[in-house]
Amino acid sequence: MDLRGRTALITGGSQGVGAAMAKRIAKAGGNVVIHGKSEDGFANETVDTCRAMGVEATLICSDLTLPIQDTLRVLSPESHPALSQVSLLVNNAGVFLDSSFLEMDETTWCKTFRINVEVGYFLTQAFAKRWITDGTAGRVLFTGSINGLLAEPEHTAYDASKAAVGGMVRSLCVALAPHRIRVNSIAPGLVRTPLTNQILDARPDVLRWMELHTPNGQVPDAEVCGGLAVFLLSDEAEHIHGQTIFIDGGMSIWQQPDLPIA
């Protein structure tokens, strides 16, 4: 799959799933603008890896909890000229804040929806306006989650936000497909990242539980998300619109026995 001549903006692209997508886009020949909360070792490693593949890679750091208009101003061609070439938008930034329903507070709820839903919605709107004016066949990819389909009692805000992503993708597809703009999402299950590896290394029982509850018995590396992202952003996916593709080893379709972890 060939993304040469394309430039992608990946929010939350400095580490984890976002970094995996940025690296696979670069491997396919696409230039990348990587957004992260701060410039750290993960962010610099991602940028350096992409540049080593012979593409242009730019790092932009900002806090996505700021008012939407501030985020749109920071992530605009007027602030960063590299963004003037963007024709691929990957809305990957997200937060996973633990709180049960009975303990949920407004601050946690609003922060979850601001980053997981609102930022992607309004970034898509901003880029779509430019693409429609320029006649650009843009492509948008959101990162959803298996939690948008399967519920967990301790993650009610996160679950609701990822369900919202799925609905938003369908609505944006209907709005933007007539303008030759494709909108889709990927919905990962648990994947290995530096953060999740810390949890799995400390709790082998959690890893075993996940393996038992996944039909293919695997917890894959985040790179699997990168491969799917490149496909959905490529010409090969020309007729795929408004879809959420689960990448979870089959967990989301398997009716499982209740095997709680003590």
PDB file of C-alpha atoms in Angstrom:
ATOM      1  CA  MET A   1       0.000   0.000   0.000  1.00  0.00           C
ATOM      2  CA  ASP A   2       1.343   3.347  -1.092  1.00  0.00           C
ATOM      3  CA  LEU A   3       0.791   6.648   0.715  1.00  0.00           C
ATOM      4  CA  ARG A   4       3.490   8.603  -1.106  1.00  0.00           C
ATOM      5  CA  GLY A   5       2.431  12.168  -1.777  1.00  0.00           C
ATOM      6  CA  ARG A   6       0.158  12.184   1.257  1.00  0.00           C
ATOM      7  CA  THR A   7       0.661  13.875   4.628  1.00  0.00           C
ATOM      8  CA  ALA A   8      -1.059  12.587   7.759  1.00  0.00           C
ATOM      9  CA  LEU A   9      -1.810  14.339  11.036  1.00  0.00           C
ATOM     10  CA  ILE A  10      -1.961  11.822  13.873  1.00  0.00           C
ATOM     11  CA  THR A  11      -3.250  13.139  17.192  1.00  0.00           C
ATOM     12  CA  GLY A  12      -1.937  11.253  20.183  1.00  0.00           C
ATOM     13  CA  GLY A  13       0.727  10.001  17.808  1.00  0.00           C
ATOM     14  CA  SER A  14       3.787  10.085  20.033  1.00  0.00           C
ATOM     15  CA  GLN A  15       3.382   6.651  21.617  1.00  0.00           C
ATOM     16  CA  GLY A  16       1.261   3.520  21.781  1.00  0.00           C
ATOM     17  CA  VAL A  17      -1.288   2.918  19.032  1.00  0.00           C
ATOM     18  CA  GLY A  18      -0.774   6.407  17.609  1.00  0.00           C
ATOM     19  CA  ALA A  19       2.969   5.898  17.241  1.00  0.00           C
ATOM     20  CA  ALA A  20       2.392   2.516  15.602  1.00  0.00           C
ATOM     21  CA  MET A  21       0.099   4.149  13.052  1.00  0.00           C
ATOM     22  CA  ALA A  22       2.531   7.002  12.419  1.00  0.00           C
ATOM     23  CA  LYS A  23       5.384   4.570  11.771  1.00  0.00           C
ATOM     24  CA  ARG A  24       3.333   2.411   9.409  1.00  0.00           C
ATOM     25  CA  ILE A  25       2.158   5.488   7.499  1.00  0.00           C
ATOM     26  CA  ALA A  26       5.791   6.565   7.167  1.00  0.00           C
ATOM     27  CA  LYS A  27       6.755   3.068   6.020  1.00  0.00           C
ATOM     28  CA  ALA A  28       4.105   3.391   3.295  1.00  0.00           C
ATOM     29  CA  GLY A  29       5.756   6.619   2.141  1.00  0.00           C
ATOM     30  CA  GLY A  30       3.461   9.161   3.780  1.00  0.00           C
ATOM     31  CA  ASN A  31       4.769  12.255   5.535  1.00  0.00           C
ATOM     32  CA  VAL A  32       3.588  12.581   9.130  1.00  0.00           C
ATOM     33  CA  VAL A  33       2.711  15.371  11.521  1.00  0.00           C
ATOM     34  CA  ILE A  34       2.717  13.812  14.958  1.00  0.00           C
ATOM     35  CA  HIS A  35       0.745  15.462  17.729  1.00  0.00           C
ATOM     36  CA  GLY A  36       1.555  14.720  21.349  1.00  0.00           C
ATOM     37  CA  LYS A  37       0.890  16.260  24.714  1.00  0.00           C
ATOM     38  CA  SER A  38       4.579  16.945  25.358  1.00  0.00           C
ATOM     39  CA  GLU A  39       7.995  16.439  23.825  1.00  0.00           C
ATOM     40  CA  ASP A  40       9.429  13.380  25.547  1.00  0.00           C
ATOM     41  CA  GLY A  41      11.495  10.321  24.754  1.00  0.00           C
ATOM     42  CA  PHE A  42       8.547   8.506  23.178  1.00  0.00           C
ATOM     43  CA  ALA A  43       7.708  11.456  20.928  1.00  0.00           C
ATOM     44  CA  ASN A  44      11.286  11.980  19.797  1.00  0.00           C
ATOM     45  CA  GLU A  45      11.765   8.259  19.117  1.00  0.00           C
ATOM     46  CA  THR A  46       8.638   8.183  16.968  1.00  0.00           C
ATOM     47  CA  VAL A  47       9.702  11.227  14.964  1.00  0.00           C
ATOM     48  CA  ASP A  48      13.248   9.914  14.508  1.00  0.00           C
ATOM     49  CA  THR A  49      11.984   6.501  13.381  1.00  0.00           C
ATOM     50  CA  CYS A  50       9.701   8.077  10.791  1.00  0.00           C
ATOM     51  CA  ARG A  51      12.434  10.348   9.468  1.00  0.00           C
ATOM     52  CA  ALA A  52      14.770   7.370   9.161  1.00  0.00           C
ATOM     53  CA  MET A  53      12.294   5.954   6.627  1.00  0.00           C
ATOM     54  CA  GLY A  54      12.956   8.912   4.364  1.00  0.00           C
ATOM     55  CA  VAL A  55       9.788  10.922   4.975  1.00  0.00           C
ATOM     56  CA  GLU A  56       9.124  14.292   6.552  1.00  0.00           C
ATOM     57  CA  ALA A  57       8.106  14.077  10.209  1.00  0.00           C
ATOM     58  CA  THR A  58       7.029  17.018  12.354  1.00  0.00           C
ATOM     59  CA  LEU A  59       6.158  17.058  16.061  1.00  0.00           C
ATOM     60  CA  ILE A  60       3.493  19.385  17.462  1.00  0.00           C
ATOM     61  CA  CYS A  61       2.793  19.463  21.208  1.00  0.00           C
ATOM     62  CA  SER A  62      -0.359  20.836  22.799  1.00  0.00           C
ATOM     63  CA  ASP A  63      -2.883  20.183  25.547  1.00  0.00           C
ATOM     64  CA  LEU A  64      -6.160  18.936  24.081  1.00  0.00           C
ATOM     65  CA  THR A  65      -8.116  19.798  27.231  1.00  0.00           C
ATOM     66  CA  LEU A  66      -7.902  23.479  26.272  1.00  0.00           C
ATOM     67  CA  PRO A  67     -10.959  25.115  24.676  1.00  0.00           C
ATOM     68  CA  ILE A  68     -11.688  23.708  21.230  1.00  0.00           C
ATOM     69  CA  GLN A  69     -10.902  26.977  19.456  1.00  0.00           C
ATOM     70  CA  ASP A  70      -7.424  26.996  21.031  1.00  0.00           C
ATOM     71  CA  THR A  71      -6.809  23.446  19.798  1.00  0.00           C
ATOM     72  CA  LEU A  72      -8.002  24.330  16.297  1.00  0.00           C
ATOM     73  CA  ARG A  73      -5.725  27.361  16.260  1.00  0.00           C
ATOM     74  CA  VAL A  74      -2.684  25.301  17.305  1.00  0.00           C
ATOM     75  CA  LEU A  75      -3.458  22.503  14.828  1.00  0.00           C
ATOM     76  CA  SER A  76      -3.909  24.784  11.837  1.00  0.00           C
ATOM     77  CA  PRO A  77      -1.734  25.560   8.802  1.00  0.00           C
ATOM     78  CA  GLU A  78      -1.476  29.143  10.015  1.00  0.00           C
ATOM     79  CA  SER A  79       0.354  27.934  13.141  1.00  0.00           C
ATOM     80  CA  HIS A  80       2.250  25.032  11.546  1.00  0.00           C
ATOM     81  CA  PRO A  81       2.847  25.192   7.769  1.00  0.00           C
ATOM     82  CA  ALA A  82       3.334  21.405   7.589  1.00  0.00           C
ATOM     83  CA  LEU A  83      -0.399  21.051   8.235  1.00  0.00           C
ATOM     84  CA  SER A  84      -1.209  22.765   4.934  1.00  0.00           C
ATOM     85  CA  GLN A  85      -0.341  19.503   3.166  1.00  0.00           C
ATOM     86  CA  VAL A  86      -2.481  17.229   5.350  1.00  0.00           C
ATOM     87  CA  SER A  87      -4.943  15.045   3.450  1.00  0.00           C
ATOM     88  CA  LEU A  88      -5.071  12.208   5.999  1.00  0.00           C
ATOM     89  CA  LEU A  89      -6.438  12.906   9.481  1.00  0.00           C
ATOM     90  CA  VAL A  90      -6.046  10.289  12.204  1.00  0.00           C
ATOM     91  CA  ASN A  91      -8.076  11.203  15.291  1.00  0.00           C
ATOM     92  CA  ASN A  92      -6.318   8.909  17.734  1.00  0.00           C
ATOM     93  CA  ALA A  93      -5.842  10.986  20.900  1.00  0.00           C
ATOM     94  CA  GLY A  94      -7.728   9.592  23.870  1.00  0.00           C
ATOM     95  CA  VAL A  95      -7.824   9.269  27.628  1.00  0.00           C
ATOM     96  CA  PHE A  96      -8.806   6.302  29.783  1.00  0.00           C
ATOM     97  CA  LEU A  97      -9.845   7.582  33.207  1.00  0.00           C
ATOM     98  CA  ASP A  98     -11.004   5.057  35.792  1.00  0.00           C
ATOM     99  CA  SER A  99     -14.123   5.860  37.786  1.00  0.00           C
ATOM    100  CA  SER A 100     -17.213   3.841  38.542  1.00  0.00           C
ATOM    101  CA  PHE A 101     -20.611   5.236  37.592  1.00  0.00           C
ATOM    102  CA  LEU A 102     -21.566   6.066  41.183  1.00  0.00           C
ATOM    103  CA  GLU A 103     -18.297   7.932  41.721  1.00  0.00           C
ATOM    104  CA  MET A 104     -18.126   9.706  38.358  1.00  0.00           C
ATOM    105  CA  ASP A 105     -17.674  13.474  38.555  1.00  0.00           C
ATOM    106  CA  GLU A 106     -18.349  16.102  35.934  1.00  0.00           C
ATOM    107  CA  THR A 107     -14.674  16.976  35.467  1.00  0.00           C
ATOM    108  CA  THR A 108     -13.705  13.401  34.583  1.00  0.00           C
ATOM    109  CA  TRP A 109     -16.721  12.970  32.318  1.00  0.00           C
ATOM    110  CA  CYS A 110     -16.104  16.233  30.449  1.00  0.00           C
ATOM    111  CA  LYS A 111     -12.361  15.606  30.025  1.00  0.00           C
ATOM    112  CA  THR A 112     -13.076  12.154  28.616  1.00  0.00           C
ATOM    113  CA  PHE A 113     -15.557  13.462  26.070  1.00  0.00           C
ATOM    114  CA  ARG A 114     -13.471  16.519  25.223  1.00  0.00           C
ATOM    115  CA  ILE A 115     -10.456  14.459  24.159  1.00  0.00           C
ATOM    116  CA  ASN A 116     -12.122  11.249  22.954  1.00  0.00           C
ATOM    117  CA  VAL A 117     -14.997  12.817  21.009  1.00  0.00           C
ATOM    118  CA  GLU A 118     -15.086  16.595  20.659  1.00  0.00           C
ATOM    119  CA  VAL A 119     -11.511  17.216  19.499  1.00  0.00           C
ATOM    120  CA  GLY A 120     -11.833  14.687  16.680  1.00  0.00           C
ATOM    121  CA  TYR A 121     -15.227  16.027  15.629  1.00  0.00           C
ATOM    122  CA  PHE A 122     -14.097  19.633  15.316  1.00  0.00           C
ATOM    123  CA  LEU A 123     -10.700  18.803  13.814  1.00  0.00           C
ATOM    124  CA  THR A 124     -12.512  16.814  11.147  1.00  0.00           C
ATOM    125  CA  GLN A 125     -14.818  19.751  10.535  1.00  0.00           C
ATOM    126  CA  ALA A 126     -11.885  22.161  10.181  1.00  0.00           C
ATOM    127  CA  PHE A 127      -9.945  19.972   7.758  1.00  0.00           C
ATOM    128  CA  ALA A 128     -13.058  18.989   5.802  1.00  0.00           C
ATOM    129  CA  LYS A 129     -13.825  22.649   5.112  1.00  0.00           C
ATOM    130  CA  ARG A 130     -10.336  23.124   3.658  1.00  0.00           C
ATOM    131  CA  TRP A 131     -10.514  19.900   1.645  1.00  0.00           C
ATOM    132  CA  ILE A 132     -13.898  20.760   0.158  1.00  0.00           C
ATOM    133  CA  THR A 133     -12.645  24.218  -0.836  1.00  0.00           C
ATOM    134  CA  ASP A 134      -9.462  22.754  -2.361  1.00  0.00           C
ATOM    135  CA  GLY A 135     -11.131  19.722  -3.949  1.00  0.00           C
ATOM    136  CA  THR A 136      -9.000  17.349  -1.868  1.00  0.00           C
ATOM    137  CA  ALA A 137     -10.144  13.747  -1.452  1.00  0.00           C
ATOM    138  CA  GLY A 138      -9.417  13.627   2.265  1.00  0.00           C
ATOM    139  CA  ARG A 139      -9.443  10.576   4.490  1.00  0.00           C
ATOM    140  CA  VAL A 140     -10.319  10.499   8.167  1.00  0.00           C
ATOM    141  CA  LEU A 141      -9.672   7.698  10.614  1.00  0.00           C
ATOM    142  CA  PHE A 142     -10.831   7.603  14.226  1.00  0.00           C
ATOM    143  CA  THR A 143      -9.559   5.282  16.931  1.00  0.00           C
ATOM    144  CA  GLY A 144     -12.512   3.709  18.689  1.00  0.00           C
ATOM    145  CA  SER A 145     -12.359   0.752  21.041  1.00  0.00           C
ATOM    146  CA  ILE A 146     -13.920  -2.588  21.782  1.00  0.00           C
ATOM    147  CA  ASN A 147     -15.317  -0.685  24.789  1.00  0.00           C
ATOM    148  CA  GLY A 148     -17.661   1.098  22.419  1.00  0.00           C
ATOM    149  CA  LEU A 149     -19.485  -2.229  22.121  1.00  0.00           C
ATOM    150  CA  LEU A 150     -18.689  -4.101  25.345  1.00  0.00           C
ATOM    151  CA  ALA A 151     -19.310  -2.440  28.715  1.00  0.00           C
ATOM    152  CA  GLU A 152     -17.103  -2.373  31.790  1.00  0.00           C
ATOM    153  CA  PRO A 153     -18.548  -1.141  35.113  1.00  0.00           C
ATOM    154  CA  GLU A 154     -15.468   0.881  36.075  1.00  0.00           C
ATOM    155  CA  HIS A 155     -15.155   2.714  32.759  1.00  0.00           C
ATOM    156  CA  THR A 156     -18.585   4.180  32.058  1.00  0.00           C
ATOM    157  CA  ALA A 157     -17.368   7.509  30.643  1.00  0.00           C
ATOM    158  CA  TYR A 158     -14.749   5.853  28.447  1.00  0.00           C
ATOM    159  CA  ASP A 159     -17.235   3.261  27.188  1.00  0.00           C
ATOM    160  CA  ALA A 160     -19.785   5.957  26.369  1.00  0.00           C
ATOM    161  CA  SER A 161     -17.191   8.089  24.586  1.00  0.00           C
ATOM    162  CA  LYS A 162     -16.045   5.218  22.380  1.00  0.00           C
ATOM    163  CA  ALA A 163     -19.644   4.312  21.551  1.00  0.00           C
ATOM    164  CA  ALA A 164     -20.066   7.952  20.540  1.00  0.00           C
ATOM    165  CA  VAL A 165     -17.093   7.648  18.194  1.00  0.00           C
ATOM    166  CA  GLY A 166     -18.814   4.836  16.304  1.00  0.00           C
ATOM    167  CA  GLY A 167     -21.988   6.856  15.875  1.00  0.00           C
ATOM    168  CA  MET A 168     -20.052   9.954  14.911  1.00  0.00           C
ATOM    169  CA  VAL A 169     -18.151   8.078  12.207  1.00  0.00           C
ATOM    170  CA  ARG A 170     -21.404   6.964  10.606  1.00  0.00           C
ATOM    171  CA  SER A 171     -22.854  10.479  10.700  1.00  0.00           C
ATOM    172  CA  LEU A 172     -19.699  12.098   9.339  1.00  0.00           C
ATOM    173  CA  CYS A 173     -19.587   9.516   6.565  1.00  0.00           C
ATOM    174  CA  VAL A 174     -23.051  10.538   5.385  1.00  0.00           C
ATOM    175  CA  ALA A 175     -22.101  14.218   5.581  1.00  0.00           C
ATOM    176  CA  LEU A 176     -18.714  13.957   3.864  1.00  0.00           C
ATOM    177  CA  ALA A 177     -18.840  11.055   1.402  1.00  0.00           C
ATOM    178  CA  PRO A 178     -20.506  13.251  -1.265  1.00  0.00           C
ATOM    179  CA  HIS A 179     -17.393  15.451  -1.058  1.00  0.00           C
ATOM    180  CA  ARG A 180     -15.051  12.482  -1.695  1.00  0.00           C
ATOM    181  CA  ILE A 181     -13.968  12.404   1.951  1.00  0.00           C
ATOM    182  CA  ARG A 182     -13.834   8.964   3.555  1.00  0.00           C
ATOM    183  CA  VAL A 183     -14.433   8.494   7.291  1.00  0.00           C
ATOM    184  CA  ASN A 184     -13.847   5.211   9.147  1.00  0.00           C
ATOM    185  CA  SER A 185     -12.604   3.975  12.497  1.00  0.00           C
ATOM    186  CA  ILE A 186     -10.675   1.104  13.986  1.00  0.00           C
ATOM    187  CA  ALA A 187     -11.724  -0.407  17.312  1.00  0.00           C
ATOM    188  CA  PRO A 188      -8.861  -2.229  19.032  1.00  0.00           C
ATOM    189  CA  GLY A 189      -9.128  -4.608  21.911  1.00  0.00           C
ATOM    190  CA  LEU A 190      -6.205  -4.805  24.304  1.00  0.00           C
ATOM    191  CA  VAL A 191      -2.908  -4.354  22.462  1.00  0.00           C
ATOM    192  CA  ARG A 192       0.643  -4.246  23.725  1.00  0.00           C
ATOM    193  CA  THR A 193       2.104  -0.774  24.208  1.00  0.00           C
ATOM    194  CA  PRO A 194       4.749   0.467  26.664  1.00  0.00           C
ATOM    195  CA  LEU A 195       1.942   1.353  29.087  1.00  0.00           C
ATOM    196  CA  THR A 196      -0.060  -1.867  28.823  1.00  0.00           C
ATOM    197  CA  ASN A 197       3.125  -3.933  28.963  1.00  0.00           C
ATOM    198  CA  GLN A 198       3.776  -2.542  32.436  1.00  0.00           C
ATOM    199  CA  ILE A 199       0.340  -3.736  33.548  1.00  0.00           C
ATOM    200  CA  LEU A 200       0.608  -7.139  31.891  1.00  0.00           C
ATOM    201  CA  ASP A 201       4.107  -7.744  33.249  1.00  0.00           C
ATOM    202  CA  ALA A 202       2.920  -6.939  36.765  1.00  0.00           C
ATOM    203  CA  ARG A 203      -0.337  -8.911  36.434  1.00  0.00           C
ATOM    204  CA  PRO A 204       0.194 -12.132  34.463  1.00  0.00           C
ATOM    205  CA  ASP A 205      -3.273 -13.207  35.609  1.00  0.00           C
ATOM    206  CA  VAL A 206      -4.766 -10.328  33.611  1.00  0.00           C
ATOM    207  CA  LEU A 207      -2.824 -11.400  30.532  1.00  0.00           C
ATOM    208  CA  ARG A 208      -4.009 -14.978  30.946  1.00  0.00           C
ATOM    209  CA  TRP A 209      -7.619 -13.829  31.388  1.00  0.00           C
ATOM    210  CA  MET A 210      -7.439 -11.801  28.177  1.00  0.00           C
ATOM    211  CA  GLU A 211      -5.938 -14.712  26.265  1.00  0.00           C
ATOM    212  CA  LEU A 212      -8.674 -17.056  27.518  1.00  0.00           C
ATOM    213  CA  HIS A 213     -11.394 -14.581  26.523  1.00  0.00           C
ATOM    214  CA  THR A 214     -10.099 -13.953  22.995  1.00  0.00           C
ATOM    215  CA  PRO A 215     -10.870 -16.549  20.310  1.00  0.00           C
ATOM    216  CA  ASN A 216      -7.390 -16.392  18.794  1.00  0.00           C
ATOM    217  CA  GLY A 217      -5.810 -16.403  22.266  1.00  0.00           C
ATOM    218  CA  GLN A 218      -3.500 -13.465  21.579  1.00  0.00           C
ATOM    219  CA  VAL A 219      -2.768  -9.978  22.875  1.00  0.00           C
ATOM    220  CA  PRO A 220      -0.981  -8.446  19.864  1.00  0.00           C
ATOM    221  CA  ASP A 221       1.458  -5.580  19.523  1.00  0.00           C
ATOM    222  CA  ALA A 222       0.092  -2.162  18.591  1.00  0.00           C
ATOM    223  CA  GLU A 223       1.620  -2.576  15.124  1.00  0.00           C
ATOM    224  CA  VAL A 224      -1.476  -4.520  14.047  1.00  0.00           C
ATOM    225  CA  CYS A 225      -3.413  -1.260  14.360  1.00  0.00           C
ATOM    226  CA  GLY A 226      -0.855   0.476  12.172  1.00  0.00           C
ATOM    227  CA  GLY A 227      -1.324  -2.001   9.358  1.00  0.00           C
ATOM    228  CA  LEU A 228      -5.100  -1.650   9.415  1.00  0.00           C
ATOM    229  CA  ALA A 229      -4.823   2.137   9.539  1.00  0.00           C
ATOM    230  CA  VAL A 230      -2.655   2.248   6.422  1.00  0.00           C
ATOM    231  CA  PHE A 231      -5.139   0.058   4.558  1.00  0.00           C
ATOM    232  CA  LEU A 232      -8.119   2.238   5.498  1.00  0.00           C
ATOM    233  CA  LEU A 233      -6.227   5.386   4.500  1.00  0.00           C
ATOM    234  CA  SER A 234      -5.083   3.919   1.183  1.00  0.00           C
ATOM    235  CA  ASP A 235      -6.683   3.742  -2.260  1.00  0.00           C
ATOM    236  CA  GLU A 236      -7.372   0.037  -1.689  1.00  0.00           C
ATOM    237  CA  ALA A 237     -10.128   1.014   0.766  1.00  0.00           C
ATOM    238  CA  GLU A 238     -11.783   3.386  -1.689  1.00  0.00           C
ATOM    239  CA  HIS A 239     -15.289   1.973  -1.205  1.00  0.00           C
ATOM    240  CA  ILE A 240     -15.139   1.557   2.593  1.00  0.00           C
ATOM    241  CA  HIS A 241     -17.102   4.373   4.227  1.00  0.00           C
ATOM    242  CA  GLY A 242     -18.535   4.866   7.719  1.00  0.00           C
ATOM    243  CA  GLN A 243     -17.262   1.582   9.109  1.00  0.00           C
ATOM    244  CA  THR A 244     -15.823   0.609  12.475  1.00  0.00           C
ATOM    245  CA  ILE A 245     -13.407  -2.286  12.036  1.00  0.00           C
ATOM    246  CA  PHE A 246     -12.791  -4.281  15.200  1.00  0.00           C
ATOM    247  CA  ILE A 247      -9.246  -5.521  15.634  1.00  0.00           C
ATOM    248  CA  ASP A 248      -9.606  -7.646  18.749  1.00  0.00           C
ATOM    249  CA  GLY A 249      -8.884 -11.272  17.881  1.00  0.00           C
ATOM    250  CA  GLY A 250     -12.619 -11.963  17.833  1.00  0.00           C
ATOM    251  CA  MET A 251     -13.335 -10.966  21.444  1.00  0.00           C
ATOM    252  CA  SER A 252     -16.243  -8.690  20.542  1.00  0.00           C
ATOM    253  CA  ILE A 253     -18.278 -11.492  18.935  1.00  0.00           C
ATOM    254  CA  TRP A 254     -17.620 -14.284  21.438  1.00  0.00           C
ATOM    255  CA  GLN A 255     -20.180 -15.058  24.130  1.00  0.00           C
ATOM    256  CA  GLN A 256     -17.885 -16.004  26.994  1.00  0.00           C
ATOM    257  CA  PRO A 257     -18.277 -17.642  30.387  1.00  0.00           C
ATOM    258  CA  ASP A 258     -17.888 -15.394  33.395  1.00  0.00           C
ATOM    259  CA  LEU A 259     -14.342 -15.920  34.632  1.00  0.00           C
ATOM    260  CA  PRO A 260     -13.672 -13.041  37.048  1.00  0.00           C
ATOM    261  CA  ILE A 261     -10.138 -12.359  38.210  1.00  0.00           C
ATOM    262  CA  ALA A 262      -9.786 -12.659  41.965  1.00  0.00           C
TER     263      ALA A 262
END
